[in-house]
C-alpha cells in the first residue's frame, strides 16, 4: 500500500486517494481479484472522507465516497433516451434449430446464397435483471436511467452509483460521450444473504433476484438501495460522440468497454456461422446452474456493425439480434391439496398446494391449475405426483400427473362446485359457471372481500396508480377492519383511523407506517386518465387498452357516456371486451365508486377539451370503415372526398356527435357524413359487422367453429340480432352471407387457410430448401408444384418454364426474392 504523503497538498492527496480507491474497486468488483486487504482499503477510504469533510470543495462527483451520498428523492425525474432502448425478438424454438432459423433469417435478409461465406456472430448471456443506461461524459458517470417505455426512463443515478462495479470514472481514453447499456442484477448469493438477514429480523423477503434488483434500483432512498448489493454487466450502447477509432464489431466494442474498466461478463464468444451459436447455447446450458446469477437464455448478435446497420430494425426490434431461451424447467412433486382462489373479477382458480420443490431457480409451493376443465383433463387429484413447470417469470403450472405413482388413497376426481358446496370460499355467496365459459365465478362482485381486496391491490399496484405500501397485508387489514369498502375509501383514510389497526402478520400500524401510507396516498391525488381507467380493474382492460381508451375519449365524461359500439371503433377492442366495458361502467356500484373517486382525486385528461379530439377519432374510424366496406363490395365509398382535413373541420365545428347529426352547414362534407350517420341503427350495426367480421375470422381461425354462446347472448341482448341471423353466423361462410346481405353485395371470400401456400422455382437446391424452411417458420406452406389457390410463386435466377406457364394460367402472382422477403416483413404483395 502506498504510504500517505504527509506533505502533499490536500487537493493532490485527495486525487491520489480517489485514483487508488477506484483501482482497488475495479480489481475487487470487476476483476474479482483484490489488490489490498479490506482493512487497508477502509483506512484509505476514511482518510478521503476526512479530507473531504475538511475541504468540501475537494468532493468530486466521481469520488468513491459519493457512492452513497444522496438523500432520499421525492420521485425519479424522467430521462429521455438519446437513442431509444429497444428490446429483442425471442426465438421460441429452444432446440439448436432456433439458432439455425436466426442464421437463415439473417442470410435471407442480406441476400446471401448457400455458397456465400458464413456470417460472423457474437453470442452472450441474456441477463435477467433490469436494463440500465449509463451516461459517461468525458469519462465521468453523469447519469443512469432505467429503460422505462424505451423512449423515456427514470433517473436512477443515485442508486446506480451504489453498484460498486459501475465505475464512476472510466479508465484509458474514453470518447467524449459514451452511453453504456447493460443490466443491473442481483447475484444469487447476495439474494440468499439478503433474504436470510431479512428473515432473521422478521422482515419481508424478496421473491427472486430479479425483483430484488428492480426494487433496489427503484428505491427512492439510496441508503436502502445500497443495502441490496447489485451487479452490472454491459452488453450494448446508446449515444456515442467523438470516438475516432471506434471498433467495427460488436465483440470488439465489448472488449473496449472492458478496457474502460466496465464490467462485461466473460461468457461471450464470436465466430462464423450458426454452429458457433449452437455450441454456445449448449455450453451455457451446462454452465447455467453454476453461474453466479440467473439468466434468461442467451443472445445472438450479428458481429459486424456495418451488417447490423444494413439489416436494421423491424417492429422496433433489431433484425440482427435474437434471444434464444432454454426449455422450461420441470420437476416432480406431490399435490398436498387443491385450493380455490378468488380473483379480482370473481374468477375461481384451482391452485395445487405442493410439497416444496426447487424449479427454475425458485422454490415452488403453489402451481395454478387454471380451471375446472383443466384439472379434469389432467385428472389431478390430492396425493398425486405431478410434473411442475416454471418458465421465466410465468406462474408455475402443473403439466401433468404421473399416473403410475397414484396412491390408493388419492382424492376423488375434481369437482369444483362440490368441493365448495356451491358457495364462494371467501364470502359464501353463490357461484356460477355460465354456458360457454371455462371459469366458475363468485357473482357477489365487490361485496366479496376477496374481490374487493384484489381490486384495491390492483388499483394501488406499481404499474397502475402506484400507491406505495398498499400490498396484500395492508389492504387485507384495511378491508377486514371495515375501514375500506371501496377503492375510493383509500383516499379518506386518516392517521387516527390507521394507528392501532392490527396487522395479520402480527403487530399493529404505528405512527411511522401510518404517515408513510398517507404520504403515498397524497402523492397520487392526481392521475392521468389512462391510469384511472386501468385502476378500475375492468376485466380484460389492461395497460394498453386503458391507454387506447384514454386517448380515444380524452375525457372521463365521454368515456362514461359512451357505448359498446363506440368502444369497438378502437383498434384491438372486440365485441366481448367492448360489452364488458359497457356493462362495467353502467353498473350502479361501479358508478358510485367512480363518482366518489372523482371527488377525491383530480384526473388529468388527455386534452383539456377532449370533445373535438374524440369526435375526430370517431369520424376517422367511420371513414376507415366506410372505405373498407366499399372496397370489399366494390361500391363507391359514401365519404368520397371527405379527407382528414374535412373530418378535423367537422369535429372542430360541431364538437359533439349529436350536434353534428342535427347541425346544418353549407359544407358538402357534412351532408355526406350525416347521410351516413343518420341511418343510426344501420351505422351502429355496420360498425359492429365490420369489427366483428374481423373478430370472428380471428376466432374461427383458432379452431372455434361457432360463435360462443356468450357472444350469441351479447349479440341478441345488446344489438337485437335475430335467431335467424345468428344461426347463419355459426359458420364462417354463413357469417359472411349475413354480413353481405345486410350491408351490400354478396361476394364470397376465399378460404384464407388455403391461400397461404407458396412455391419456389429457379433456386439452387440448398437455397430452395432453406427458403422452404424459412417459409414454414413464417406460417406459409411450401408446395413443390404450382397448384390452384397458390398464394404466389417465388422465382430465382433459373425459373422452370413449366411452372411459370402454369402460374400464368392460374393467375398466380410471381414474386422476386426481394418481394418475397418484403412480403414476410410487411405482408404486402406487389400488384
Ligand atoms: S440487446 C437493440 N443483449 O433483454 C438491442 N439485451 O429484450 C437491445 N437483455 O430489456 C438489447 N441481456 O435489458 C441485449 N445480452 C443482452 C441482454 C439484453 C439481457 C435484456 C435487455 C432488454 C431485453 C431485450
Tab-separated table of N, CA and C in Angstrom, residues 9 20-21 35 64 70 112 118 121 133 147-148 168 180 255 257 315 329 384 397 431 445 504 537 552 575 735 797 809:
chain	number	residue	atom	x	y	z
A	9	UNK	N	-0.230	18.417	-0.774
A	9	UNK	CA	-1.354	19.346	-0.659
A	9	UNK	C	-2.635	18.530	-0.577
A	20	UNK	N	-6.499	5.657	-6.304
A	20	UNK	CA	-6.162	4.359	-5.715
A	20	UNK	C	-7.422	3.566	-5.390
A	21	UNK	N	-8.357	4.247	-4.732
A	21	UNK	CA	-9.581	3.531	-4.331
A	21	UNK	C	-10.342	3.015	-5.560
A	35	UNK	N	-6.647	-6.279	-4.624
A	35	UNK	CA	-5.242	-5.870	-4.603
A	35	UNK	C	-4.736	-5.602	-3.200
A	64	UNK	N	-15.124	7.981	-4.715
A	64	UNK	CA	-15.731	6.747	-4.186
A	64	UNK	C	-16.590	6.999	-2.945
A	70	UNK	N	-26.344	10.507	-1.594
A	70	UNK	CA	-27.568	11.269	-1.807
A	70	UNK	C	-28.596	11.117	-0.706
A	112	UNK	N	-27.907	-13.501	-49.090
A	112	UNK	CA	-26.781	-14.436	-49.243
A	112	UNK	C	-27.281	-15.805	-49.671
A	118	UNK	N	-20.063	-17.719	-44.524
A	118	UNK	CA	-20.920	-17.615	-43.341
A	118	UNK	C	-20.845	-16.224	-42.717
A	121	UNK	N	-20.988	-14.130	-35.983
A	121	UNK	CA	-21.902	-13.748	-34.906
A	121	UNK	C	-21.158	-13.584	-33.591
A	133	UNK	N	-29.176	2.330	-18.559
A	133	UNK	CA	-28.296	3.065	-19.464
A	133	UNK	C	-27.406	3.969	-18.623
A	147	UNK	N	-34.932	1.758	-18.333
A	147	UNK	CA	-35.409	1.686	-19.707
A	147	UNK	C	-36.741	2.431	-19.862
A	148	UNK	N	-37.603	2.295	-18.851
A	148	UNK	CA	-38.937	2.914	-18.952
A	148	UNK	C	-39.683	2.322	-20.128
A	168	UNK	N	-17.180	5.048	-11.577
A	168	UNK	CA	-17.637	6.439	-11.580
A	168	UNK	C	-16.815	7.223	-12.599
A	180	UNK	N	-23.537	3.554	-22.032
A	180	UNK	CA	-23.382	2.104	-21.922
A	180	UNK	C	-24.733	1.517	-21.554
A	255	UNK	N	-15.039	-5.589	-25.856
A	255	UNK	CA	-13.645	-5.629	-25.371
A	255	UNK	C	-13.192	-4.227	-24.976
A	257	UNK	N	-15.094	-1.770	-23.975
A	257	UNK	CA	-15.768	-1.394	-22.720
A	257	UNK	C	-15.007	-1.976	-21.529
A	315	UNK	N	-40.374	-3.667	-36.486
A	315	UNK	CA	-41.233	-3.564	-35.291
A	315	UNK	C	-40.438	-3.124	-34.080
A	329	UNK	N	-38.020	-25.361	-17.132
A	329	UNK	CA	-37.542	-26.414	-16.235
A	329	UNK	C	-38.714	-27.146	-15.596
A	384	UNK	N	-51.577	-37.053	-5.650
A	384	UNK	CA	-50.883	-37.416	-6.887
A	384	UNK	C	-49.466	-36.855	-6.928
A	397	UNK	N	-46.870	-23.988	-13.308
A	397	UNK	CA	-48.093	-24.728	-13.615
A	397	UNK	C	-47.858	-26.230	-13.540
A	431	UNK	N	-72.028	-19.157	-6.560
A	431	UNK	CA	-71.062	-19.178	-7.652
A	431	UNK	C	-71.774	-19.669	-8.906
A	445	UNK	N	-69.421	-9.813	-6.747
A	445	UNK	CA	-68.737	-8.552	-7.077
A	445	UNK	C	-67.974	-8.001	-5.891
A	504	UNK	N	-52.179	-8.581	10.003
A	504	UNK	CA	-52.385	-10.030	10.028
A	504	UNK	C	-51.088	-10.755	10.368
A	537	UNK	N	-59.987	-1.661	-12.950
A	537	UNK	CA	-59.915	-3.124	-12.910
A	537	UNK	C	-61.003	-3.787	-13.737
A	552	UNK	N	-58.532	7.821	-26.971
A	552	UNK	CA	-59.690	7.928	-27.860
A	552	UNK	C	-60.721	8.916	-27.309
A	575	UNK	N	-65.817	-7.221	-29.573
A	575	UNK	CA	-67.182	-7.067	-29.062
A	575	UNK	C	-67.297	-7.483	-27.593
A	735	UNK	N	-71.612	-16.535	-41.811
A	735	UNK	CA	-71.399	-15.212	-41.230
A	735	UNK	C	-71.229	-14.179	-42.324
A	797	UNK	N	-33.009	-17.253	-60.081
A	797	UNK	CA	-32.297	-16.944	-61.329
A	797	UNK	C	-32.701	-17.850	-62.508
A	809	UNK	N	-51.298	-19.310	-66.172
A	809	UNK	CA	-52.596	-19.895	-66.473
A	809	UNK	C	-53.542	-19.739	-65.281
